[in-house]
C-alpha cells in the first residue's frame, strides 16, 4: 500500500500528533507513506510530495501547526489563479488531482481538515478518489463527532486570557470584552466563558441585545461588583443586526469576520458610563502546544484513519462518539453544520448561575 496524508484549511493544535500516529501506524503495516505539502497543492504540482518515515515524525506530537503546511486557499475545485489586478480567477483542477494521484501510485489519501476541506474530500471521493477524512477545527463545528482536536487547546488558551483579564478588570473596575474565534459556532466562547466565570457570553447562535448586556453589567455594579468580563465569539451579532467584519484578506475575497469586541466595548462604555476595554485573542488560539486531551484525540484519529483505509472506508471520516472512535460517511458529517444548541445543559447551567447571553 502507498498512502498519502494532507492537511488543509486553518491549522489546529494536534495536527502533527495526527500525522505522527497515522505515519507510524501505516509504517507498522509495511505501507509506504507520502506527505502532500500545503493542502492539495502538492498533488497539483504546486508544491512537494515528500516521503514520510519514522524520522519525519520524530518529536512532533507536542508541536502546534502542521509539518506538512496548510492553506485555506487550496480548493482544487476552485483553484485560485492570480490575475494582474490582484484578484483571482477560480479554476476546477480536481481532475488533475485524480490523475496525479494515480500517477504517483497512491492507493489512498487521508485528508485532515475542517468542514471546507472535508467537503473537498467528499467531492474527490465522489469522483472516485479513495479518501478517508479526519475532522479538524478549533471551532468544534464539524458534526458527527463529539469534538475535534484543537478545540480543547483553544478553550484553554481563551481560559487563560479570561483569568488574566479578571485580575486587571477587577483592579481597575473596568469592563473587559474578549473576542474569541468562532465565525459560525460559539463553542469556544461558551466553554471558555463558563469555565472562566465570565459575566456575559455572546455567541452566534443566540443573537443579543446591547441593552440586556448593559443591564447585566449595571446590575453587577449595583451589587458592588464594579468590573465585568464579556466573552464574545467573533461571529456573534445583535438581534436584527449583522456580524462585524473587516476588509478581505486578499482582493476579491469575502470580508473577514471580526471586530465585534471593539464595537461592543465602545457601545457598552457609551451606554453604561463604565470604562471598557476590548481585546481580540485571534490566532493565539490556533498556535502552540496541543493539550494532553487534544494530543490523545489526535493520536486516536490518526491511528483510526489508517485502520479506515485498511477497511476501505472510502468517503468516510473518523469521529469521536464517546467512548469510541468510529467512522461515518463524510456526507453525514457535512449534511448539517454543528452549532451550539441553545437548550444544551451548558447554556442552561450558565444561565442558572447568572451568566447573561444578552437575550
Ligand atoms: O475556522 C477556524 C477559524 O479559527 C475561525 O474561527 C476564524 O474565523 C478563522 O479560522 C480565521 O482563519 P484565517 O485567519 O486563517 O483565515
mmCIF file of C-alpha atoms and ligand atoms in Angstrom:
data_model
loop_
_atom_site.group_PDB
_atom_site.id
_atom_site.type_symbol
_atom_site.label_atom_id
_atom_site.label_comp_id
_atom_site.label_asym_id
_atom_site.label_seq_id
_atom_site.Cartn_x
_atom_site.Cartn_y
_atom_site.Cartn_z
ATOM 1 C CA UNK A 1 0.000 0.000 0.000
ATOM 2 C CA UNK A 2 1.107 3.516 -0.733
ATOM 3 C CA UNK A 3 -0.902 6.194 1.045
ATOM 4 C CA UNK A 4 -0.595 9.971 1.360
ATOM 5 C CA UNK A 5 -1.598 12.476 4.038
ATOM 6 C CA UNK A 6 -2.572 16.086 3.598
ATOM 7 C CA UNK A 7 -3.625 18.884 5.967
ATOM 8 C CA UNK A 8 -5.928 21.619 4.688
ATOM 9 C CA UNK A 9 -7.681 24.765 5.923
ATOM 10 C CA UNK A 10 -6.745 26.705 9.046
ATOM 11 C CA UNK A 11 -4.313 24.901 11.312
ATOM 12 C CA UNK A 12 -5.277 23.496 14.714
ATOM 13 C CA UNK A 13 -3.145 22.257 17.595
ATOM 14 C CA UNK A 14 -2.894 18.471 17.285
ATOM 15 C CA UNK A 15 -2.378 18.202 13.518
ATOM 16 C CA UNK A 16 1.177 16.965 13.992
ATOM 17 C CA UNK A 17 0.031 14.384 16.519
ATOM 18 C CA UNK A 18 -2.441 13.034 13.913
ATOM 19 C CA UNK A 19 0.310 12.927 11.290
ATOM 20 C CA UNK A 20 2.672 11.122 13.646
ATOM 21 C CA UNK A 21 0.126 8.489 14.652
ATOM 22 C CA UNK A 22 -1.049 7.898 11.074
ATOM 23 C CA UNK A 23 2.503 7.622 9.710
ATOM 24 C CA UNK A 24 3.676 5.229 12.429
ATOM 25 C CA UNK A 25 0.516 3.099 12.182
ATOM 26 C CA UNK A 26 0.882 2.833 8.402
ATOM 27 C CA UNK A 27 4.632 2.145 8.525
ATOM 28 C CA UNK A 28 3.916 -0.562 11.090
ATOM 29 C CA UNK A 29 1.809 -2.297 8.443
ATOM 30 C CA UNK A 30 4.678 -2.148 5.967
ATOM 31 C CA UNK A 31 2.961 0.585 3.922
ATOM 32 C CA UNK A 32 4.674 3.459 2.197
ATOM 33 C CA UNK A 33 3.570 6.924 3.328
ATOM 34 C CA UNK A 34 3.807 10.234 1.472
ATOM 35 C CA UNK A 35 3.157 13.722 2.777
ATOM 36 C CA UNK A 36 1.400 16.192 0.478
ATOM 37 C CA UNK A 37 2.581 19.719 1.163
ATOM 38 C CA UNK A 38 0.217 22.681 1.642
ATOM 39 C CA UNK A 39 -3.211 21.081 1.364
ATOM 40 C CA UNK A 40 -3.768 19.751 -2.142
ATOM 41 C CA UNK A 41 -1.015 21.924 -3.667
ATOM 42 C CA UNK A 42 1.451 19.011 -3.654
ATOM 43 C CA UNK A 43 -0.993 16.951 -5.732
ATOM 44 C CA UNK A 44 -1.234 19.739 -8.320
ATOM 45 C CA UNK A 45 2.494 20.134 -8.841
ATOM 46 C CA UNK A 46 2.316 23.467 -6.977
ATOM 47 C CA UNK A 47 4.295 22.123 -4.015
ATOM 48 C CA UNK A 48 6.138 18.979 -2.921
ATOM 49 C CA UNK A 49 5.096 15.481 -2.073
ATOM 50 C CA UNK A 50 7.588 14.049 0.401
ATOM 51 C CA UNK A 51 8.343 10.613 1.732
ATOM 52 C CA UNK A 52 7.296 10.172 5.378
ATOM 53 C CA UNK A 53 9.453 7.988 7.578
ATOM 54 C CA UNK A 54 9.608 7.475 11.323
ATOM 55 C CA UNK A 55 12.325 10.136 11.316
ATOM 56 C CA UNK A 56 9.992 12.662 9.658
ATOM 57 C CA UNK A 57 7.585 12.428 12.573
ATOM 58 C CA UNK A 58 10.077 12.238 15.410
ATOM 59 C CA UNK A 59 9.461 14.765 18.205
ATOM 60 C CA UNK A 60 6.445 16.482 16.620
ATOM 61 C CA UNK A 61 3.428 15.320 18.664
ATOM 62 C CA UNK A 62 3.651 18.267 21.056
ATOM 63 C CA UNK A 63 4.181 20.903 18.370
ATOM 64 C CA UNK A 64 1.443 23.216 17.096
ATOM 65 C CA UNK A 65 0.943 23.815 13.369
ATOM 66 C CA UNK A 66 1.482 21.138 10.750
ATOM 67 C CA UNK A 67 4.783 19.922 9.356
ATOM 68 C CA UNK A 68 3.014 19.474 6.000
ATOM 69 C CA UNK A 69 1.939 23.108 5.774
ATOM 70 C CA UNK A 70 -1.616 24.155 5.001
ATOM 71 C CA UNK A 71 -3.672 26.774 3.212
ATOM 72 C CA UNK A 72 -7.239 27.989 3.203
ATOM 73 C CA UNK A 73 -6.943 28.857 -0.475
ATOM 74 C CA UNK A 74 -6.371 25.301 -1.639
ATOM 75 C CA UNK A 75 -9.667 24.087 -3.075
ATOM 76 C CA UNK A 76 -8.792 22.140 -6.261
ATOM 77 C CA UNK A 77 -12.395 22.622 -7.463
ATOM 78 C CA UNK A 78 -11.884 26.397 -7.216
ATOM 79 C CA UNK A 79 -8.142 26.756 -7.559
ATOM 80 C CA UNK A 80 -7.233 30.455 -7.351
ATOM 81 C CA UNK A 81 -5.179 31.748 -10.262
ATOM 82 C CA UNK A 82 -3.867 35.266 -9.505
ATOM 83 C CA UNK A 83 -4.712 37.953 -12.052
ATOM 84 C CA UNK A 84 -2.741 41.058 -12.943
ATOM 85 C CA UNK A 85 -5.106 43.343 -10.994
ATOM 86 C CA UNK A 86 -4.501 41.319 -7.795
ATOM 87 C CA UNK A 87 -7.819 39.447 -7.999
ATOM 88 C CA UNK A 88 -8.174 35.674 -8.512
ATOM 89 C CA UNK A 89 -9.804 33.537 -11.199
ATOM 90 C CA UNK A 90 -11.114 30.171 -9.956
ATOM 91 C CA UNK A 91 -10.288 27.038 -11.962
ATOM 92 C CA UNK A 92 -11.540 23.475 -11.476
ATOM 93 C CA UNK A 93 -8.343 21.423 -11.222
ATOM 94 C CA UNK A 94 -9.883 18.457 -9.393
ATOM 95 C CA UNK A 95 -9.339 16.197 -12.422
ATOM 96 C CA UNK A 96 -5.590 16.855 -12.171
ATOM 97 C CA UNK A 97 -5.613 15.747 -8.533
ATOM 98 C CA UNK A 98 -7.010 12.365 -9.551
ATOM 99 C CA UNK A 99 -4.626 11.949 -12.492
ATOM 100 C CA UNK A 100 -1.585 12.901 -10.418
ATOM 101 C CA UNK A 101 -2.622 10.672 -7.520
ATOM 102 C CA UNK A 102 -2.937 7.771 -9.969
ATOM 103 C CA UNK A 103 0.451 8.547 -11.498
ATOM 104 C CA UNK A 104 2.012 8.580 -8.033
ATOM 105 C CA UNK A 105 0.536 5.140 -7.451
ATOM 106 C CA UNK A 106 -1.487 6.334 -4.458
ATOM 107 C CA UNK A 107 -3.832 3.723 -3.017
ATOM 108 C CA UNK A 108 -5.477 6.188 -0.640
ATOM 109 C CA UNK A 109 -5.399 9.741 0.635
ATOM 110 C CA UNK A 110 -6.036 10.736 4.249
ATOM 111 C CA UNK A 111 -7.323 14.309 4.322
ATOM 112 C CA UNK A 112 -7.139 16.128 7.646
ATOM 113 C CA UNK A 113 -9.289 19.255 7.649
ATOM 114 C CA UNK A 114 -12.348 21.191 8.760
ATOM 115 C CA UNK A 115 -15.753 21.318 7.092
ATOM 116 C CA UNK A 116 -14.390 23.106 3.988
ATOM 117 C CA UNK A 117 -11.539 20.642 3.418
ATOM 118 C CA UNK A 118 -13.744 17.649 4.245
ATOM 119 C CA UNK A 119 -16.309 18.863 1.674
ATOM 120 C CA UNK A 120 -13.488 18.867 -0.907
ATOM 121 C CA UNK A 121 -12.504 15.351 0.214
ATOM 122 C CA UNK A 122 -16.120 14.250 -0.215
ATOM 123 C CA UNK A 123 -16.285 15.670 -3.751
ATOM 124 C CA UNK A 124 -12.999 13.943 -4.623
ATOM 125 C CA UNK A 125 -14.437 10.687 -3.243
ATOM 126 C CA UNK A 126 -17.489 11.182 -5.498
ATOM 127 C CA UNK A 127 -15.071 11.433 -8.428
ATOM 128 C CA UNK A 128 -13.595 8.068 -7.495
ATOM 129 C CA UNK A 129 -10.677 9.001 -5.268
ATOM 130 C CA UNK A 130 -10.050 6.713 -2.293
ATOM 131 C CA UNK A 131 -10.275 9.216 0.510
ATOM 132 C CA UNK A 132 -10.603 8.993 4.297
ATOM 133 C CA UNK A 133 -11.172 12.173 6.315
ATOM 134 C CA UNK A 134 -10.007 13.285 9.746
ATOM 135 C CA UNK A 135 -12.027 16.177 11.250
ATOM 136 C CA UNK A 136 -10.070 19.169 12.485
ATOM 137 C CA UNK A 137 -11.176 22.532 13.794
ATOM 138 C CA UNK A 138 -10.629 24.636 16.862
ATOM 139 C CA UNK A 139 -14.219 25.864 16.453
ATOM 140 C CA UNK A 140 -15.639 22.358 17.105
ATOM 141 C CA UNK A 141 -18.195 22.941 14.333
ATOM 142 C CA UNK A 142 -17.905 19.632 12.471
ATOM 143 C CA UNK A 143 -20.964 17.422 13.008
ATOM 144 C CA UNK A 144 -20.851 13.692 13.687
ATOM 145 C CA UNK A 145 -18.020 13.880 16.202
ATOM 146 C CA UNK A 146 -18.373 14.838 19.861
ATOM 147 C CA UNK A 147 -15.343 17.051 19.486
ATOM 148 C CA UNK A 148 -12.328 17.715 17.304
ATOM 149 C CA UNK A 149 -8.695 18.030 18.337
ATOM 150 C CA UNK A 150 -7.604 21.645 18.687
ATOM 151 C CA UNK A 151 -10.805 22.703 20.417
ATOM 152 C CA UNK A 152 -9.636 21.839 23.935
ATOM 153 C CA UNK A 153 -6.360 23.709 23.379
ATOM 154 C CA UNK A 154 -8.194 26.777 22.053
ATOM 155 C CA UNK A 155 -10.581 26.724 25.034
ATOM 156 C CA UNK A 156 -7.644 26.550 27.439
ATOM 157 C CA UNK A 157 -5.872 29.421 25.668
ATOM 158 C CA UNK A 158 -9.040 31.527 25.910
ATOM 159 C CA UNK A 159 -9.476 30.482 29.530
ATOM 160 C CA UNK A 160 -6.005 31.657 30.434
ATOM 161 C CA UNK A 161 -6.754 35.012 28.795
ATOM 162 C CA UNK A 162 -10.029 35.318 30.745
ATOM 163 C CA UNK A 163 -8.232 34.551 34.019
ATOM 164 C CA UNK A 164 -5.656 37.236 33.260
ATOM 165 C CA UNK A 165 -8.309 39.762 32.257
ATOM 166 C CA UNK A 166 -10.175 39.138 35.506
ATOM 167 C CA UNK A 167 -7.379 40.461 37.711
ATOM 168 C CA UNK A 168 -6.800 43.621 35.700
ATOM 169 C CA UNK A 169 -10.555 44.230 35.241
ATOM 170 C CA UNK A 170 -11.135 43.896 38.998
ATOM 171 C CA UNK A 171 -8.210 46.183 39.856
ATOM 172 C CA UNK A 172 -9.468 48.975 37.573
ATOM 173 C CA UNK A 173 -13.231 48.457 37.923
ATOM 174 C CA UNK A 174 -13.439 48.020 34.167
ATOM 175 C CA UNK A 175 -15.447 46.030 31.709
ATOM 176 C CA UNK A 176 -13.257 43.778 29.582
ATOM 177 C CA UNK A 177 -14.573 42.418 26.302
ATOM 178 C CA UNK A 178 -12.668 39.423 24.955
ATOM 179 C CA UNK A 179 -13.261 38.334 21.349
ATOM 180 C CA UNK A 180 -12.579 34.667 20.717
ATOM 181 C CA UNK A 181 -12.727 32.652 17.490
ATOM 182 C CA UNK A 182 -15.907 31.093 16.198
ATOM 183 C CA UNK A 183 -17.265 32.518 12.976
ATOM 184 C CA UNK A 184 -20.455 30.488 12.999
ATOM 185 C CA UNK A 185 -20.297 28.477 16.216
ATOM 186 C CA UNK A 186 -19.943 29.732 19.773
ATOM 187 C CA UNK A 187 -18.372 26.654 21.375
ATOM 188 C CA UNK A 188 -15.059 28.331 22.286
ATOM 189 C CA UNK A 189 -16.842 31.339 23.816
ATOM 190 C CA UNK A 190 -19.349 29.163 25.696
ATOM 191 C CA UNK A 191 -16.836 26.678 27.091
ATOM 192 C CA UNK A 192 -14.099 29.176 27.987
ATOM 193 C CA UNK A 193 -16.633 31.735 29.225
ATOM 194 C CA UNK A 194 -18.386 29.306 31.536
ATOM 195 C CA UNK A 195 -15.135 27.755 32.799
ATOM 196 C CA UNK A 196 -13.654 31.236 33.261
ATOM 197 C CA UNK A 197 -16.766 32.569 35.070
ATOM 198 C CA UNK A 198 -17.471 35.294 32.523
ATOM 199 C CA UNK A 199 -20.465 37.502 33.287
ATOM 200 C CA UNK A 200 -21.694 37.782 29.713
ATOM 201 C CA UNK A 201 -21.206 35.239 26.903
ATOM 202 C CA UNK A 202 -22.264 36.193 23.387
ATOM 203 C CA UNK A 203 -22.441 33.536 20.680
ATOM 204 C CA UNK A 204 -23.663 33.461 17.061
ATOM 205 C CA UNK A 205 -26.451 31.015 17.976
ATOM 206 C CA UNK A 206 -28.086 33.464 20.428
ATOM 207 C CA UNK A 207 -28.450 36.958 18.938
ATOM 208 C CA UNK A 208 -28.010 39.525 21.706
ATOM 209 C CA UNK A 209 -29.428 42.917 22.683
ATOM 210 C CA UNK A 210 -26.979 45.575 23.807
ATOM 211 C CA UNK A 211 -29.486 46.772 26.420
ATOM 212 C CA UNK A 212 -29.506 43.313 28.076
ATOM 213 C CA UNK A 213 -25.708 43.176 28.124
ATOM 214 C CA UNK A 214 -25.598 46.603 29.781
ATOM 215 C CA UNK A 215 -28.363 45.615 32.227
ATOM 216 C CA UNK A 216 -26.196 42.766 33.467
ATOM 217 C CA UNK A 217 -23.133 44.995 33.841
ATOM 218 C CA UNK A 218 -25.089 47.677 35.704
ATOM 219 C CA UNK A 219 -26.757 45.087 37.961
ATOM 220 C CA UNK A 220 -23.321 43.817 38.930
ATOM 221 C CA UNK A 221 -22.297 47.373 39.750
ATOM 222 C CA UNK A 222 -25.371 47.790 41.983
ATOM 223 C CA UNK A 223 -24.397 44.579 43.768
ATOM 224 C CA UNK A 224 -20.943 46.016 44.447
ATOM 225 C CA UNK A 225 -19.071 44.250 41.680
ATOM 226 C CA UNK A 226 -17.696 47.034 39.571
ATOM 227 C CA UNK A 227 -15.961 45.011 36.889
ATOM 228 C CA UNK A 228 -17.368 42.631 34.298
ATOM 229 C CA UNK A 229 -15.987 40.128 31.832
ATOM 230 C CA UNK A 230 -17.708 39.755 28.472
ATOM 231 C CA UNK A 231 -16.626 36.877 26.226
ATOM 232 C CA UNK A 232 -17.851 37.263 22.661
ATOM 233 C CA UNK A 233 -17.466 34.884 19.738
ATOM 234 C CA UNK A 234 -16.291 36.754 16.644
ATOM 235 C CA UNK A 235 -19.453 35.701 14.779
ATOM 236 C CA UNK A 236 -21.934 36.894 17.442
ATOM 237 C CA UNK A 237 -24.390 39.522 16.224
ATOM 238 C CA UNK A 238 -27.069 41.729 17.763
ATOM 239 C CA UNK A 239 -30.729 40.805 17.258
ATOM 240 C CA UNK A 240 -31.725 42.083 13.828
ATOM 241 C CA UNK A 241 -28.126 43.203 13.189
ATOM 242 C CA UNK A 242 -25.178 41.850 11.263
ATOM 243 C CA UNK A 243 -21.887 40.166 12.095
ATOM 244 C CA UNK A 244 -18.916 42.543 12.398
ATOM 245 C CA UNK A 245 -16.462 42.199 9.528
ATOM 246 C CA UNK A 246 -13.104 43.566 8.478
ATOM 247 C CA UNK A 247 -11.769 44.030 4.966
ATOM 248 C CA UNK A 248 -10.957 40.918 2.904
ATOM 249 C CA UNK A 249 -7.508 39.297 3.362
ATOM 250 C CA UNK A 250 -6.912 39.417 -0.384
ATOM 251 C CA UNK A 251 -8.600 41.429 -3.144
ATOM 252 C CA UNK A 252 -11.716 39.705 -4.434
ATOM 253 C CA UNK A 253 -12.171 37.548 -1.326
ATOM 254 C CA UNK A 254 -15.038 37.728 1.183
ATOM 255 C CA UNK A 255 -14.755 40.112 4.103
ATOM 256 C CA UNK A 256 -13.263 38.507 7.235
ATOM 257 C CA UNK A 257 -15.408 38.087 10.318
ATOM 258 C CA UNK A 258 -14.106 40.038 13.323
ATOM 259 C CA UNK A 259 -14.151 43.320 15.158
ATOM 260 C CA UNK A 260 -17.207 42.770 17.362
ATOM 261 C CA UNK A 261 -15.242 43.303 20.604
ATOM 262 C CA UNK A 262 -14.131 46.855 19.885
ATOM 263 C CA UNK A 263 -17.586 47.753 18.547
ATOM 264 C CA UNK A 264 -19.216 46.336 21.683
ATOM 265 C CA UNK A 265 -16.714 47.935 24.054
ATOM 266 C CA UNK A 266 -17.465 51.329 22.548
ATOM 267 C CA UNK A 267 -21.225 50.788 22.837
ATOM 268 C CA UNK A 268 -21.040 49.405 26.400
ATOM 269 C CA UNK A 269 -18.934 52.349 27.585
ATOM 270 C CA UNK A 270 -21.350 54.796 25.957
ATOM 271 C CA UNK A 271 -24.439 53.145 27.420
ATOM 272 C CA UNK A 272 -23.175 52.353 30.945
ATOM 273 C CA UNK A 273 -20.560 55.039 31.509
ATOM 274 C CA UNK A 274 -18.192 52.278 32.638
ATOM 275 C CA UNK A 275 -14.658 52.295 31.339
ATOM 276 C CA UNK A 276 -14.442 49.417 28.871
ATOM 277 C CA UNK A 277 -11.528 47.795 27.072
ATOM 278 C CA UNK A 278 -11.521 45.156 24.358
ATOM 279 C CA UNK A 279 -9.073 42.597 23.104
ATOM 280 C CA UNK A 280 -9.031 40.098 20.270
ATOM 281 C CA UNK A 281 -7.363 36.800 21.101
ATOM 282 C CA UNK A 282 -7.132 35.848 17.428
ATOM 283 C CA UNK A 283 -4.635 33.321 16.186
ATOM 284 C CA UNK A 284 -3.103 32.702 19.617
ATOM 285 C CA UNK A 285 -5.972 30.207 19.840
ATOM 286 C CA UNK A 286 -4.661 28.320 16.824
ATOM 287 C CA UNK A 287 -0.995 28.180 17.762
ATOM 288 C CA UNK A 288 1.105 26.487 20.379
ATOM 289 C CA UNK A 289 1.243 23.127 22.079
ATOM 290 C CA UNK A 290 -1.866 20.947 21.992
ATOM 291 C CA UNK A 291 -3.239 19.937 25.402
ATOM 292 C CA UNK A 292 -2.925 16.337 26.562
ATOM 293 C CA UNK A 293 -6.579 15.771 25.606
ATOM 294 C CA UNK A 294 -6.002 17.034 22.068
ATOM 295 C CA UNK A 295 -2.796 15.040 21.604
ATOM 296 C CA UNK A 296 -4.583 11.900 22.670
ATOM 297 C CA UNK A 297 -7.627 12.522 20.450
ATOM 298 C CA UNK A 298 -5.300 13.372 17.556
ATOM 299 C CA UNK A 299 -3.342 10.143 18.055
ATOM 300 C CA UNK A 300 -6.589 8.138 18.176
ATOM 301 C CA UNK A 301 -7.842 9.824 14.977
ATOM 302 C CA UNK A 302 -4.519 9.216 13.182
ATOM 303 C CA UNK A 303 -4.470 5.509 14.046
ATOM 304 C CA UNK A 304 -8.170 5.089 13.262
ATOM 305 C CA UNK A 305 -7.762 6.804 9.875
ATOM 306 C CA UNK A 306 -5.193 4.195 8.816
ATOM 307 C CA UNK A 307 -7.465 1.389 10.008
ATOM 308 C CA UNK A 308 -10.292 3.007 7.996
ATOM 309 C CA UNK A 309 -8.054 2.903 4.899
ATOM 310 C CA UNK A 310 -7.347 -0.762 5.603
ATOM 311 C CA UNK A 311 -11.102 -1.382 5.791
ATOM 312 C CA UNK A 312 -11.581 0.595 2.564
ATOM 313 C CA UNK A 313 -13.958 3.092 4.180
ATOM 314 C CA UNK A 314 -13.731 5.465 1.243
ATOM 315 C CA UNK A 315 -15.653 8.686 1.626
ATOM 316 C CA UNK A 316 -15.795 8.249 5.418
ATOM 317 C CA UNK A 317 -14.222 10.209 8.245
ATOM 318 C CA UNK A 318 -13.142 9.135 11.695
ATOM 319 C CA UNK A 319 -15.167 10.595 14.561
ATOM 320 C CA UNK A 320 -15.372 10.506 18.329
ATOM 321 C CA UNK A 321 -18.631 9.041 19.527
ATOM 322 C CA UNK A 322 -17.598 8.622 23.132
ATOM 323 C CA UNK A 323 -16.090 6.414 24.268
ATOM 324 C CA UNK A 324 -15.365 5.030 20.802
ATOM 325 C CA UNK A 325 -13.714 6.252 17.642
ATOM 326 C CA UNK A 326 -15.972 5.312 14.750
ATOM 327 C CA UNK A 327 -16.150 6.031 11.037
ATOM 328 C CA UNK A 328 -19.099 7.850 9.495
ATOM 329 C CA UNK A 329 -19.849 8.837 5.886
ATOM 330 C CA UNK A 330 -18.452 12.309 5.133
ATOM 331 C CA UNK A 331 -21.858 13.217 3.741
ATOM 332 C CA UNK A 332 -23.490 12.565 7.122
ATOM 333 C CA UNK A 333 -20.997 14.837 8.851
ATOM 334 C CA UNK A 334 -21.316 17.555 6.234
ATOM 335 C CA UNK A 335 -25.102 17.359 5.954
ATOM 336 C CA UNK A 336 -25.628 19.977 8.665
ATOM 337 C CA UNK A 337 -23.018 22.067 10.446
ATOM 338 C CA UNK A 338 -22.659 21.659 14.212
ATOM 339 C CA UNK A 339 -23.788 24.634 16.271
ATOM 340 C CA UNK A 340 -24.337 25.333 19.966
ATOM 341 C CA UNK A 341 -27.789 24.120 20.929
ATOM 342 C CA UNK A 342 -29.299 26.976 22.955
ATOM 343 C CA UNK A 343 -31.123 24.400 25.101
ATOM 344 C CA UNK A 344 -27.908 22.476 25.888
ATOM 345 C CA UNK A 345 -27.179 21.912 29.575
ATOM 346 C CA UNK A 346 -24.068 24.121 29.340
ATOM 347 C CA UNK A 347 -26.240 27.072 28.301
ATOM 348 C CA UNK A 348 -28.899 26.214 30.891
ATOM 349 C CA UNK A 349 -26.323 25.923 33.661
ATOM 350 C CA UNK A 350 -24.642 29.150 32.623
ATOM 351 C CA UNK A 351 -27.973 30.983 32.719
ATOM 352 C CA UNK A 352 -28.896 29.462 36.065
ATOM 353 C CA UNK A 353 -25.671 30.642 37.669
ATOM 354 C CA UNK A 354 -26.214 34.175 36.427
ATOM 355 C CA UNK A 355 -24.426 34.356 33.069
ATOM 356 C CA UNK A 356 -26.145 36.676 30.597
ATOM 357 C CA UNK A 357 -26.345 35.698 26.928
ATOM 358 C CA UNK A 358 -27.654 39.158 26.155
ATOM 359 C CA UNK A 359 -31.091 37.849 25.156
HETATM 360 O O1 LIG B 1 -12.218 28.043 11.170
HETATM 361 C C1 LIG B 1 -11.405 28.303 12.248
HETATM 362 C C2 LIG B 1 -11.081 29.734 12.425
HETATM 363 O O2 LIG B 1 -10.257 29.653 13.517
HETATM 364 C C3 LIG B 1 -12.237 30.717 12.646
HETATM 365 O O3 LIG B 1 -12.777 30.744 13.916
HETATM 366 C C4 LIG B 1 -11.610 32.025 12.244
HETATM 367 O O4 LIG B 1 -12.532 32.995 11.860
HETATM 368 C C5 LIG B 1 -10.789 31.609 11.099
HETATM 369 O O5 LIG B 1 -10.378 30.286 11.342
HETATM 370 C C6 LIG B 1 -9.655 32.518 10.773
HETATM 371 O O6 LIG B 1 -8.864 31.891 9.830
HETATM 372 P P1 LIG B 1 -7.760 32.600 8.912
HETATM 373 O O7 LIG B 1 -7.229 33.767 9.637
HETATM 374 O O8 LIG B 1 -6.767 31.527 8.704
HETATM 375 O O9 LIG B 1 -8.471 32.984 7.676
#
